[in-house]
């Protein structure tokens, strides 16, 4: 039981609360006076009850010695301890102070227990999450694969969280519990080490690779030919966009990856089976479209409440490192900004973990970004090295079409029984529900989690190679994260690595998710390593669902660590990772068929080269400026052609004229950027979107189309009204750089079939590129007139492209006044899809911001105290705290905060000090 002394009035120094915090208290009080409640009512005592103590002292049983927690003016904590266990125990205590409600929601997500907090509306989500079994796998991971040291640190962290929770009611932990009606009777369950490990599974799901593309390609077969699908998944443009590894090696043999100009390769683009619906060229069962459409619906239900967003083209990140030969400081600079769905509070938590004296009993002096609920630092630097992460896009998931046969499934010509177990889902305010989870040798049956899915496919015809009997089909998931791994070990190992050798050794344990690791050290070295458990396949390349009954399509192992690509001190003096191809075409293994297409990476490379080639040296501020680059690469391709179109309508001509002197920069105040992005959205809709099956189009958007079962010339004019079914955040065409490449490939083919569109009541058919472009320009003019007004002088990209930060539970489902209290925004943003400043938006769904640089950092290896960082929101998860969103305005402007590291620098910046005593 912790005890406190010298706690300030209100439990937190009030110096920085500010006008917004006072306003929130007033709003809450007025809500109570008005008799408006959600669960229990909120009063002033509820508002103040959970403010964390940040000065004075607290007694914590279990500490070996005193621990200091120093916070700067932004509430960012730096912890000083004399043993590893004390350090991580204090980390658990401090994170629980700031973010426990977020941590609690996350663990209910990863364990499939959201219904226990939020009621019957979350049962379907819990069913799916229980089927995936993140928490079950995390338990196996903790029991069987993690090192004794890692377990010790996880236990210490849990002890710290539980020390904070001891004796507290829901009201004393977070105001959200009061709003939920959990004021005094709610006693948060104790935190466990497995709760921390399970969060890594959630992040791996967010970064799982090409599973959505695999689903989408198969769904496209209902309306598009194999050739058309191949058009929509073009090969990686090696002739224009360099891979990450250009001078590196694998398997201890230095090898140069020199792409050829032909563009033919095996590492990206789709295989020859693309568009046939099933890997290997087998004709897909007609029920497969229903199976995968239902699966896509289930995926859309996965909540954002734990940091999980829809998996799509926008998920990515930028990280690059420049050697001292090209920097003002003479030592490396390393930048990183991971792109994730916006969260409130941010998915990241900034902090420093410092041993007062680094020794065998206290090994850490590290600072950076971590996740609330997990010990250690995920991205950042220690006293010797710095590292960044971006998503590699490695294909670590495969969907398998399983042929049912009674109580089993067919495999290798035999019927094999399902592996089954029951899961009991408790529901707040309702009866518990029991489900049966079924697994094949490929993994859990995701298709069981949708009522419609169990009905389809029982009579689905398949090709001659498929089993000819059975009770239907299902979809199973094979995913590397569903096997116990060692990534948690890697976090602690990287945090204390001293050089390239120790860093690579630690990276070998970073199994899931597979990430691009950038590296720099104080000795002046830079490097790159691809880690991860990446599967080897017998047949197929992972681009389409595989026939589960065919043993030839099983996974045969994983790429050996020694065979994974790396670079160390390349002659060019810099390494750029932005989700582009990792390697060239000569690499002997298939990493994925679905890289990002290199738009951001090439822009970053060009910015670096322009500085170097001009004889300049790169500064920390240059790195920051590059992170905020708003250039639109697709605009550079399309605008010259749009300006040549003869526009008769004077209002459309006014809009066209906006593009005449535009520099292709998507600043928030740019009217040209607003108009161009609307034109781009309408080009995509007309040329591609309206031709996609309903499962990929935005829910509620309806078209008159020829039925899929149209069988003959007599039915060619028969039309039906068909409405989209996909969530707006994951619908297609999303407008990312895959679509840049699709359009680039056909841009000079003015009569390409994709430019052909049917007529409508208001428009003639189009048969050429310029006819379609003209129609898109017309549609964009009237779209923006409706959204921004008739006067183009009032238009701006930021008025369309807004960031709204929402508390991902009550901020989306609570009453209006509560949403006002919990949510923030909107902010008008620049940037856009596939810009370096990757404020992503889905062109099929609208202009709002779906993805953001979730944090930004620039590490200065010459003087670590001159490094810079920023978070999307703030250190606190308490809505009334001064540190709830106190970094957001600076984040929007592209500003960075000082990143204090040494004891002297931290001490000079300290505003509050809390002492944790044994």
GROMACS .gro file of C-alpha atoms in nm, residues 48-245:
model
  198
   48UNK     CA    1  -0.962   1.621  -0.893
   49UNK     CA    2  -0.953   1.273  -0.740
   50UNK     CA    3  -0.728   1.104  -0.994
   51UNK     CA    4  -0.478   1.384  -1.057
   52UNK     CA    5  -0.137   1.221  -1.015
   53UNK     CA    6   0.094   1.327  -0.738
   54UNK     CA    7   0.410   1.466  -0.894
   55UNK     CA    8   0.589   1.622  -0.594
   56UNK     CA    9   0.664   1.515  -0.242
   57UNK     CA   10   0.715   1.148  -0.167
   58UNK     CA   11   0.534   0.816  -0.184
   59UNK     CA   12   0.622   0.498   0.001
   60UNK     CA   13   0.622   0.185  -0.217
   61UNK     CA   14   0.670  -0.157  -0.063
   62UNK     CA   15   0.912  -0.364  -0.266
   63UNK     CA   16   1.165  -0.099  -0.365
   64UNK     CA   17   1.527  -0.164  -0.276
   65UNK     CA   18   1.614   0.204  -0.256
   66UNK     CA   19   1.475   0.552  -0.318
   67UNK     CA   20   1.374   0.645  -0.673
   68UNK     CA   21   1.342   0.996  -0.812
   69UNK     CA   22   1.080   1.086  -1.073
   70UNK     CA   23   1.163   1.420  -1.234
   71UNK     CA   24   0.911   1.582  -1.468
   72UNK     CA   25   0.967   1.874  -1.698
   73UNK     CA   26   0.715   2.146  -1.783
   74UNK     CA   27   0.537   1.908  -2.020
   75UNK     CA   28   0.498   1.641  -1.752
   76UNK     CA   29   0.746   1.406  -1.922
   77UNK     CA   30   0.901   1.184  -1.653
   78UNK     CA   31   1.266   1.090  -1.612
   79UNK     CA   32   1.319   0.811  -1.356
   80UNK     CA   33   1.640   0.761  -1.157
   81UNK     CA   34   1.697   0.435  -0.966
   82UNK     CA   35   1.984   0.223  -0.838
   83UNK     CA   36   1.866  -0.124  -0.956
   84UNK     CA   37   1.699  -0.256  -1.268
   85UNK     CA   38   1.401  -0.385  -1.071
   86UNK     CA   39   1.348  -0.049  -0.900
   87UNK     CA   40   1.371   0.127  -1.235
   88UNK     CA   41   1.099  -0.083  -1.396
   89UNK     CA   42   0.883  -0.090  -1.085
   90UNK     CA   43   0.889   0.289  -1.086
   91UNK     CA   44   0.809   0.291  -1.457
   92UNK     CA   45   0.496   0.086  -1.389
   93UNK     CA   46   0.391   0.317  -1.107
   94UNK     CA   47   0.441   0.636  -1.310
   95UNK     CA   48   0.271   0.509  -1.623
   96UNK     CA   49  -0.026   0.395  -1.416
   97UNK     CA   50  -0.042   0.744  -1.263
   98UNK     CA   51  -0.072   0.904  -1.606
   99UNK     CA   52  -0.237   0.643  -1.823
  100UNK     CA   53  -0.404   0.360  -1.627
  101UNK     CA   54  -0.747   0.392  -1.788
  102UNK     CA   55  -0.580   0.361  -2.129
  103UNK     CA   56  -0.381   0.062  -2.001
  104UNK     CA   57  -0.694  -0.101  -1.865
  105UNK     CA   58  -0.884  -0.060  -2.192
  106UNK     CA   59  -0.584  -0.198  -2.382
  107UNK     CA   60  -0.564  -0.512  -2.172
  108UNK     CA   61  -0.937  -0.566  -2.203
  109UNK     CA   62  -0.888  -0.537  -2.579
  110UNK     CA   63  -0.594  -0.775  -2.604
  111UNK     CA   64  -0.770  -1.033  -2.388
  112UNK     CA   65  -1.105  -0.999  -2.564
  113UNK     CA   66  -1.283  -0.863  -2.256
  114UNK     CA   67  -1.417  -0.528  -2.377
  115UNK     CA   68  -1.773  -0.643  -2.303
  116UNK     CA   69  -1.686  -0.650  -1.934
  117UNK     CA   70  -1.637  -0.273  -1.946
  118UNK     CA   71  -1.866  -0.154  -2.224
  119UNK     CA   72  -2.147  -0.407  -2.247
  120UNK     CA   73  -2.308  -0.613  -2.518
  121UNK     CA   74  -2.208  -0.380  -2.802
  122UNK     CA   75  -1.854  -0.520  -2.782
  123UNK     CA   76  -1.943  -0.891  -2.783
  124UNK     CA   77  -1.870  -0.941  -3.154
  125UNK     CA   78  -1.533  -0.772  -3.117
  126UNK     CA   79  -1.451  -0.988  -2.815
  127UNK     CA   80  -1.547  -1.300  -3.009
  128UNK     CA   81  -1.301  -1.214  -3.282
  129UNK     CA   82  -1.023  -1.121  -3.038
  130UNK     CA   83  -1.075  -1.441  -2.839
  131UNK     CA   84  -1.052  -1.635  -3.163
  132UNK     CA   85  -0.719  -1.471  -3.243
  133UNK     CA   86  -0.609  -1.550  -2.889
  134UNK     CA   87  -0.356  -1.273  -2.829
  135UNK     CA   88  -0.366  -1.315  -2.452
  136UNK     CA   89  -0.339  -1.694  -2.474
  137UNK     CA   90  -0.030  -1.665  -2.693
  138UNK     CA   91   0.117  -1.400  -2.463
  139UNK     CA   92   0.073  -1.638  -2.169
  140UNK     CA   93   0.258  -1.912  -2.357
  141UNK     CA   94   0.526  -1.660  -2.449
  142UNK     CA   95   0.574  -1.561  -2.086
  143UNK     CA   96   0.576  -1.921  -1.969
  144UNK     CA   97   0.807  -2.071  -2.228
  145UNK     CA   98   1.016  -1.833  -2.438
  146UNK     CA   99   1.108  -1.515  -2.249
  147UNK     CA  100   1.438  -1.492  -2.063
  148UNK     CA  101   1.454  -1.495  -1.680
  149UNK     CA  102   1.576  -1.134  -1.684
  150UNK     CA  103   1.280  -1.021  -1.897
  151UNK     CA  104   1.036  -1.198  -1.667
  152UNK     CA  105   1.198  -1.028  -1.368
  153UNK     CA  106   1.154  -0.686  -1.529
  154UNK     CA  107   0.793  -0.759  -1.626
  155UNK     CA  108   0.720  -0.866  -1.269
  156UNK     CA  109   0.879  -0.550  -1.132
  157UNK     CA  110   0.676  -0.336  -1.372
  158UNK     CA  111   0.354  -0.512  -1.268
  159UNK     CA  112   0.444  -0.461  -0.903
  160UNK     CA  113   0.472  -0.087  -0.969
  161UNK     CA  114   0.136  -0.068  -1.145
  162UNK     CA  115  -0.030  -0.260  -0.864
  163UNK     CA  116   0.133  -0.042  -0.600
  164UNK     CA  117  -0.035   0.254  -0.763
  165UNK     CA  118  -0.373   0.078  -0.777
  166UNK     CA  119  -0.366  -0.052  -0.421
  167UNK     CA  120  -0.666   0.071  -0.224
  168UNK     CA  121  -0.795   0.299  -0.499
  169UNK     CA  122  -1.152   0.318  -0.621
  170UNK     CA  123  -1.234   0.376  -0.984
  171UNK     CA  124  -1.288   0.745  -0.908
  172UNK     CA  125  -0.937   0.776  -0.770
  173UNK     CA  126  -0.783   0.620  -1.081
  174UNK     CA  127  -0.952   0.803  -1.369
  175UNK     CA  128  -1.260   1.012  -1.431
  176UNK     CA  129  -1.371   0.777  -1.710
  177UNK     CA  130  -1.457   0.515  -1.450
  178UNK     CA  131  -1.695   0.763  -1.290
  179UNK     CA  132  -1.859   0.827  -1.626
  180UNK     CA  133  -1.899   0.454  -1.675
  181UNK     CA  134  -2.070   0.425  -1.338
  182UNK     CA  135  -1.766   0.254  -1.186
  183UNK     CA  136  -1.715   0.525  -0.926
  184UNK     CA  137  -1.660   0.345  -0.597
  185UNK     CA  138  -1.744  -0.018  -0.656
  186UNK     CA  139  -1.489  -0.065  -0.935
  187UNK     CA  140  -1.161  -0.211  -0.818
  188UNK     CA  141  -0.924  -0.253  -1.114
  189UNK     CA  142  -0.782  -0.601  -1.133
  190UNK     CA  143  -0.414  -0.641  -1.064
  191UNK     CA  144  -0.179  -0.592  -1.355
  192UNK     CA  145   0.009  -0.900  -1.472
  193UNK     CA  146   0.324  -0.949  -1.680
  194UNK     CA  147   0.112  -1.115  -1.948
  195UNK     CA  148  -0.095  -0.798  -1.981
  196UNK     CA  149   0.224  -0.620  -2.091
  197UNK     CA  150   0.333  -0.894  -2.333
  198UNK     CA  151  -0.011  -0.910  -2.494
  199UNK     CA  152   0.016  -0.546  -2.603
  200UNK     CA  153   0.296  -0.646  -2.841
  201UNK     CA  154   0.045  -0.874  -3.014
  202UNK     CA  155  -0.189  -0.579  -3.063
  203UNK     CA  156   0.085  -0.370  -3.220
  204UNK     CA  157   0.185  -0.664  -3.439
  205UNK     CA  158  -0.176  -0.680  -3.560
  206UNK     CA  159  -0.162  -0.311  -3.648
  207UNK     CA  160   0.152  -0.379  -3.855
  208UNK     CA  161   0.064  -0.723  -3.989
  209UNK     CA  162   0.148  -0.663  -4.354
  210UNK     CA  163  -0.057  -0.747  -4.661
  211UNK     CA  164  -0.357  -0.930  -4.517
  212UNK     CA  165  -0.599  -0.661  -4.637
  213UNK     CA  166  -0.447  -0.670  -4.986
  214UNK     CA  167  -0.483  -1.048  -4.987
  215UNK     CA  168  -0.853  -1.013  -4.907
  216UNK     CA  169  -0.908  -0.729  -5.153
  217UNK     CA  170  -0.743  -0.905  -5.445
  218UNK     CA  171  -0.968  -1.205  -5.395
  219UNK     CA  172  -1.281  -0.992  -5.362
  220UNK     CA  173  -1.195  -0.816  -5.687
  221UNK     CA  174  -1.233  -1.139  -5.881
  222UNK     CA  175  -1.611  -1.102  -5.873
  223UNK     CA  176  -1.594  -0.800  -6.107
  224UNK     CA  177  -1.244  -0.769  -6.250
  225UNK     CA  178  -1.032  -0.986  -6.476
  226UNK     CA  179  -0.688  -1.115  -6.380
  227UNK     CA  180  -0.537  -0.851  -6.610
  228UNK     CA  181  -0.734  -0.572  -6.444
  229UNK     CA  182  -0.634  -0.686  -6.095
  230UNK     CA  183  -0.272  -0.697  -6.208
  231UNK     CA  184  -0.313  -0.336  -6.328
  232UNK     CA  185  -0.425  -0.238  -5.978
  233UNK     CA  186  -0.125  -0.405  -5.812
  234UNK     CA  187   0.165  -0.298  -6.033
  235UNK     CA  188   0.522  -0.410  -5.978
  236UNK     CA  189   0.752  -0.206  -5.757
  237UNK     CA  190   0.915   0.073  -5.965
  238UNK     CA  191   1.278  -0.018  -5.905
  239UNK     CA  192   1.379   0.197  -6.202
  240UNK     CA  193   1.272   0.510  -6.010
  241UNK     CA  194   1.260   0.423  -5.638
  242UNK     CA  195   1.560   0.263  -5.471
  243UNK     CA  196   1.518  -0.013  -5.211
  244UNK     CA  197   1.649   0.037  -4.858
  245UNK     CA  198   1.947  -0.197  -4.890
   0.00000   0.00000   0.00000
